[in-house]
PDB file of C-alpha atoms in Angstrom:
ATOM      1  CA  MET A 231     -20.510   0.582 -24.264  1.00 74.00           C
ATOM      2  CA  LYS A 232     -20.838   2.057 -20.906  1.00 77.00           C
ATOM      3  CA  HIS A 233     -19.776  -1.210 -19.299  1.00 88.00           C
ATOM      4  CA  LEU A 234     -16.577  -1.355 -21.647  1.00 90.00           C
ATOM      5  CA  VAL A 235     -15.598   2.167 -20.525  1.00 93.00           C
ATOM      6  CA  THR A 236     -16.065   1.351 -16.809  1.00 94.00           C
ATOM      7  CA  ARG A 237     -14.234  -1.851 -17.213  1.00 94.00           C
ATOM      8  CA  LEU A 238     -11.383   0.195 -19.171  1.00 95.00           C
ATOM      9  CA  ALA A 239     -11.228   2.771 -16.345  1.00 95.00           C
ATOM     10  CA  TRP A 240     -10.879   0.028 -13.677  1.00 96.00           C
ATOM     11  CA  SER A 241      -8.037  -1.794 -15.525  1.00 96.00           C
ATOM     12  CA  GLY A 242      -6.410   1.291 -16.181  1.00 96.00           C
ATOM     13  CA  LEU A 243      -6.310   2.160 -12.515  1.00 96.00           C
ATOM     14  CA  ALA A 244      -5.270  -1.472 -11.585  1.00 96.00           C
ATOM     15  CA  TYR A 245      -2.525  -1.639 -14.358  1.00 96.00           C
ATOM     16  CA  GLY A 246      -1.404   1.862 -13.579  1.00 96.00           C
ATOM     17  CA  CYS A 247      -1.086   1.194  -9.675  1.00 94.00           C
ATOM     18  CA  VAL A 248       0.723  -2.314 -10.401  1.00 93.00           C
ATOM     19  CA  GLY A 249       3.313  -0.273 -12.615  1.00 94.00           C
ATOM     20  CA  LEU A 250       3.797   2.493  -9.873  1.00 92.00           C
ATOM     21  CA  GLY A 251       4.065  -0.137  -7.300  1.00 87.00           C
ATOM     22  CA  THR A 252       6.661  -1.795  -9.403  1.00 88.00           C
ATOM     23  CA  ALA A 253       8.610   1.620  -9.802  1.00 89.00           C
ATOM     24  CA  GLY A 254       8.417   2.012  -6.175  1.00 82.00           C
ATOM     25  CA  LEU A 255      10.729  -0.787  -5.772  1.00 80.00           C
ATOM     26  CA  VAL A 256      13.588   0.819  -7.264  1.00 84.00           C
ATOM     27  CA  VAL A 257      12.579   4.616  -6.904  1.00 80.00           C
ATOM     28  CA  PRO A 258      13.312   5.957  -3.292  1.00 72.00           C
ATOM     29  CA  LEU A 259      10.405   7.307  -1.188  1.00 70.00           C
ATOM     30  CA  LEU A 260       7.747   5.995  -3.790  1.00 75.00           C
ATOM     31  CA  PRO A 261       5.604   3.508  -1.848  1.00 77.00           C
ATOM     32  CA  THR A 262       4.967   0.072  -3.276  1.00 81.00           C
ATOM     33  CA  THR A 263       2.334  -1.255  -0.896  1.00 77.00           C
ATOM     34  CA  PRO A 264      -0.423   1.203  -1.043  1.00 82.00           C
ATOM     35  CA  PHE A 265      -0.376   1.065  -5.081  1.00 88.00           C
ATOM     36  CA  LEU A 266      -0.645  -2.917  -4.864  1.00 87.00           C
ATOM     37  CA  LEU A 267      -3.436  -2.557  -2.456  1.00 86.00           C
ATOM     38  CA  VAL A 268      -5.210  -0.001  -4.633  1.00 92.00           C
ATOM     39  CA  ALA A 269      -4.329  -2.613  -7.644  1.00 94.00           C
ATOM     40  CA  ALA A 270      -5.855  -5.457  -5.931  1.00 93.00           C
ATOM     41  CA  TRP A 271      -9.067  -3.340  -5.137  1.00 93.00           C
ATOM     42  CA  ALA A 272      -9.516  -2.331  -8.572  1.00 95.00           C
ATOM     43  CA  ALA A 273      -8.502  -5.182 -10.426  1.00 96.00           C
ATOM     44  CA  PRO A 274     -11.524  -7.414 -10.128  1.00 95.00           C
ATOM     45  CA  LYS A 275     -13.663  -4.579 -11.268  1.00 95.00           C
ATOM     46  CA  GLY A 276     -11.828  -4.321 -14.470  1.00 94.00           C
ATOM     47  CA  SER A 277      -9.381  -7.304 -14.881  1.00 94.00           C
ATOM     48  CA  PRO A 278     -10.267 -10.306 -13.428  1.00 93.00           C
ATOM     49  CA  ARG A 279      -7.090 -11.870 -14.743  1.00 95.00           C
ATOM     50  CA  LEU A 280      -4.858  -9.215 -12.897  1.00 95.00           C
ATOM     51  CA  ALA A 281      -6.892  -9.904  -9.971  1.00 95.00           C
ATOM     52  CA  ARG A 282      -5.958 -13.431 -10.113  1.00 95.00           C
ATOM     53  CA  TRP A 283      -2.332 -13.089 -10.829  1.00 95.00           C
ATOM     54  CA  LEU A 284      -2.128 -10.710  -8.101  1.00 94.00           C
ATOM     55  CA  HIS A 285      -3.648 -12.884  -5.342  1.00 93.00           C
ATOM     56  CA  GLU A 286      -1.790 -16.032  -6.512  1.00 95.00           C
ATOM     57  CA  HIS A 287       1.627 -14.374  -6.944  1.00 92.00           C
ATOM     58  CA  PRO A 288       4.203 -16.051  -4.663  1.00 92.00           C
ATOM     59  CA  ARG A 289       5.273 -12.880  -3.041  1.00 85.00           C
ATOM     60  CA  LEU A 290       2.142 -10.440  -3.086  1.00 85.00           C
ATOM     61  CA  GLY A 291      -0.541 -13.059  -2.517  1.00 89.00           C
ATOM     62  CA  PRO A 292       0.010 -14.019   1.095  1.00 89.00           C
ATOM     63  CA  THR A 293       0.246 -10.284   2.005  1.00 85.00           C
ATOM     64  CA  LEU A 294      -2.902  -9.536   0.094  1.00 87.00           C
ATOM     65  CA  HIS A 295      -4.893 -12.392   1.555  1.00 88.00           C
ATOM     66  CA  ALA A 296      -3.882 -11.177   5.142  1.00 89.00           C
ATOM     67  CA  TRP A 297      -5.118  -7.717   4.356  1.00 87.00           C
ATOM     68  CA  ARG A 298      -8.308  -8.840   2.760  1.00 87.00           C
ATOM     69  CA  GLU A 299      -9.315 -11.371   5.430  1.00 90.00           C
ATOM     70  CA  GLN A 300      -7.799  -9.545   8.780  1.00 91.00           C
ATOM     71  CA  ARG A 301      -6.548  -6.075   7.684  1.00 90.00           C
ATOM     72  CA  ALA A 302      -2.909  -7.692   8.801  1.00 91.00           C
ATOM     73  CA  VAL A 303       0.395  -5.796   7.843  1.00 88.00           C
ATOM     74  CA  PRO A 304       3.625  -7.584   7.927  1.00 87.00           C
ATOM     75  CA  ARG A 305       5.796  -6.300  10.713  1.00 90.00           C
ATOM     76  CA  ARG A 306       8.629  -5.436   8.235  1.00 86.00           C
ATOM     77  CA  ALA A 307       6.337  -3.313   6.188  1.00 83.00           C
ATOM     78  CA  LYS A 308       5.387  -1.635   9.292  1.00 88.00           C
ATOM     79  CA  GLN A 309       8.738  -0.830  10.394  1.00 89.00           C
ATOM     80  CA  LEU A 310       9.910   0.099   6.788  1.00 84.00           C
ATOM     81  CA  ALA A 311       6.865   2.700   6.453  1.00 85.00           C
ATOM     82  CA  LEU A 312       7.581   4.331  10.016  1.00 90.00           C
ATOM     83  CA  VAL A 313      11.364   4.613   8.971  1.00 90.00           C
ATOM     84  CA  LEU A 314      10.314   6.462   5.821  1.00 85.00           C
ATOM     85  CA  LEU A 315       7.602   8.695   7.373  1.00 88.00           C
ATOM     86  CA  VAL A 316      10.318  10.113   9.894  1.00 93.00           C
ATOM     87  CA  ALA A 317      13.042  10.207   7.064  1.00 90.00           C
ATOM     88  CA  SER A 318      10.402  12.040   4.914  1.00 89.00           C
ATOM     89  CA  TRP A 319       9.586  14.601   7.528  1.00 93.00           C
ATOM     90  CA  LEU A 320      12.932  14.959   8.559  1.00 95.00           C
ATOM     91  CA  LEU A 321      13.918  15.844   4.880  1.00 92.00           C
ATOM     92  CA  LEU A 322      11.316  18.477   4.766  1.00 92.00           C
ATOM     93  CA  TRP A 323      12.476  20.094   7.864  1.00 96.00           C
ATOM     94  CA  LEU A 324      15.948  19.973   7.059  1.00 96.00           C
ATOM     95  CA  SER A 325      15.174  21.775   3.576  1.00 96.00           C
ATOM     96  CA  GLY A 326      13.555  24.559   5.353  1.00 96.00           C
ATOM     97  CA  THR A 327       9.914  23.700   4.464  1.00 94.00           C
ATOM     98  CA  ALA A 328       7.387  26.297   5.853  1.00 96.00           C
ATOM     99  CA  PRO A 329       6.173  25.473   9.521  1.00 96.00           C
ATOM    100  CA  LEU A 330       2.604  25.087   8.700  1.00 97.00           C
ATOM    101  CA  VAL A 331       3.536  22.298   5.968  1.00 95.00           C
ATOM    102  CA  LEU A 332       5.581  20.806   8.573  1.00 96.00           C
ATOM    103  CA  PHE A 333       2.598  20.691  11.033  1.00 97.00           C
ATOM    104  CA  LEU A 334       0.297  19.476   8.507  1.00 96.00           C
ATOM    105  CA  THR A 335       2.593  16.846   6.959  1.00 94.00           C
ATOM    106  CA  GLY A 336       3.526  15.683  10.509  1.00 95.00           C
ATOM    107  CA  ALA A 337      -0.169  15.272  11.617  1.00 96.00           C
ATOM    108  CA  LEU A 338      -0.778  13.506   8.325  1.00 92.00           C
ATOM    109  CA  PHE A 339       2.160  11.247   9.131  1.00 92.00           C
ATOM    110  CA  ILE A 340       1.149  10.613  12.666  1.00 96.00           C
ATOM    111  CA  GLY A 341      -2.385   9.530  11.615  1.00 94.00           C
ATOM    112  CA  VAL A 342      -0.934   7.211   9.235  1.00 89.00           C
ATOM    113  CA  ALA A 343       1.600   5.551  11.699  1.00 92.00           C
ATOM    114  CA  ALA A 344      -1.049   5.358  14.237  1.00 95.00           C
ATOM    115  CA  PHE A 345      -3.280   3.425  11.693  1.00 92.00           C
ATOM    116  CA  LEU A 346      -0.456   0.937  10.753  1.00 90.00           C
ATOM    117  CA  LEU A 347       0.561   0.534  14.324  1.00 94.00           C
ATOM    118  CA  THR A 348      -2.989  -0.510  15.151  1.00 95.00           C
ATOM    119  CA  ARG A 349      -3.130  -3.145  12.363  1.00 94.00           C
ATOM    120  CA  PRO A 350      -2.191  -6.928  13.375  1.00 95.00           C
ATOM    121  CA  ASP A 351       0.925  -8.240  12.253  1.00 93.00           C
ATOM    122  CA  ALA A 352       0.976 -10.602   9.360  1.00 87.00           C
ATOM    123  CA  ALA A 353       3.770 -13.397   9.506  1.00 74.00           C
ATOM    124  CA  GLY A 354       6.465 -13.346   6.959  1.00 56.00           C
ATOM    125  CA  ASP A 355       4.586 -15.360   4.752  1.00 55.00           C
ATOM    126  CA  GLY A 356       1.344 -12.642   5.081  1.00 53.00           C
ATOM    127  CA  SER A 357      -0.508 -14.973   7.102  1.00 56.00           C
ATOM    128  CA  PRO A 358      -2.084 -13.034  10.046  1.00 54.00           C
ATOM    129  CA  THR A 359      -0.496 -13.481  13.526  1.00 55.00           C
ATOM    130  CA  LYS A 360      -1.349 -12.197  17.014  1.00 51.00           C
ATOM    131  CA  ALA A 361      -0.585  -8.550  17.403  1.00 48.00           C
ATOM    132  CA  ARG A 362       2.586  -8.183  19.741  1.00 45.00           C
TER     133      ARG A 362
END
């Protein structure tokens, strides 16, 4: 019984993240990639069928393989993430957010940007390329 509950929890996390990632395709400022990475991490623990589908998907699979094998991120995804980080911070600033929140959010965003920029580039098909 415990195995079933654990498997259902992992499956729920994986399918929930796929749903949130899918919603991120149409909802502004809701990220898609982090949710799909979490889904790809959780799926093998709860739903091998979902894991197989994610890794064999023509659009998602190559990116997931590049991440798993070399921690590579497509250049276009990096650029989009950086633009959205800056836009989100500017939106907070323009809306009059408290200085402490601006500082903490800025520090977090700088950390995320630094992490992204230190990842190797993946080619458009998701295969890793040499970082430029």
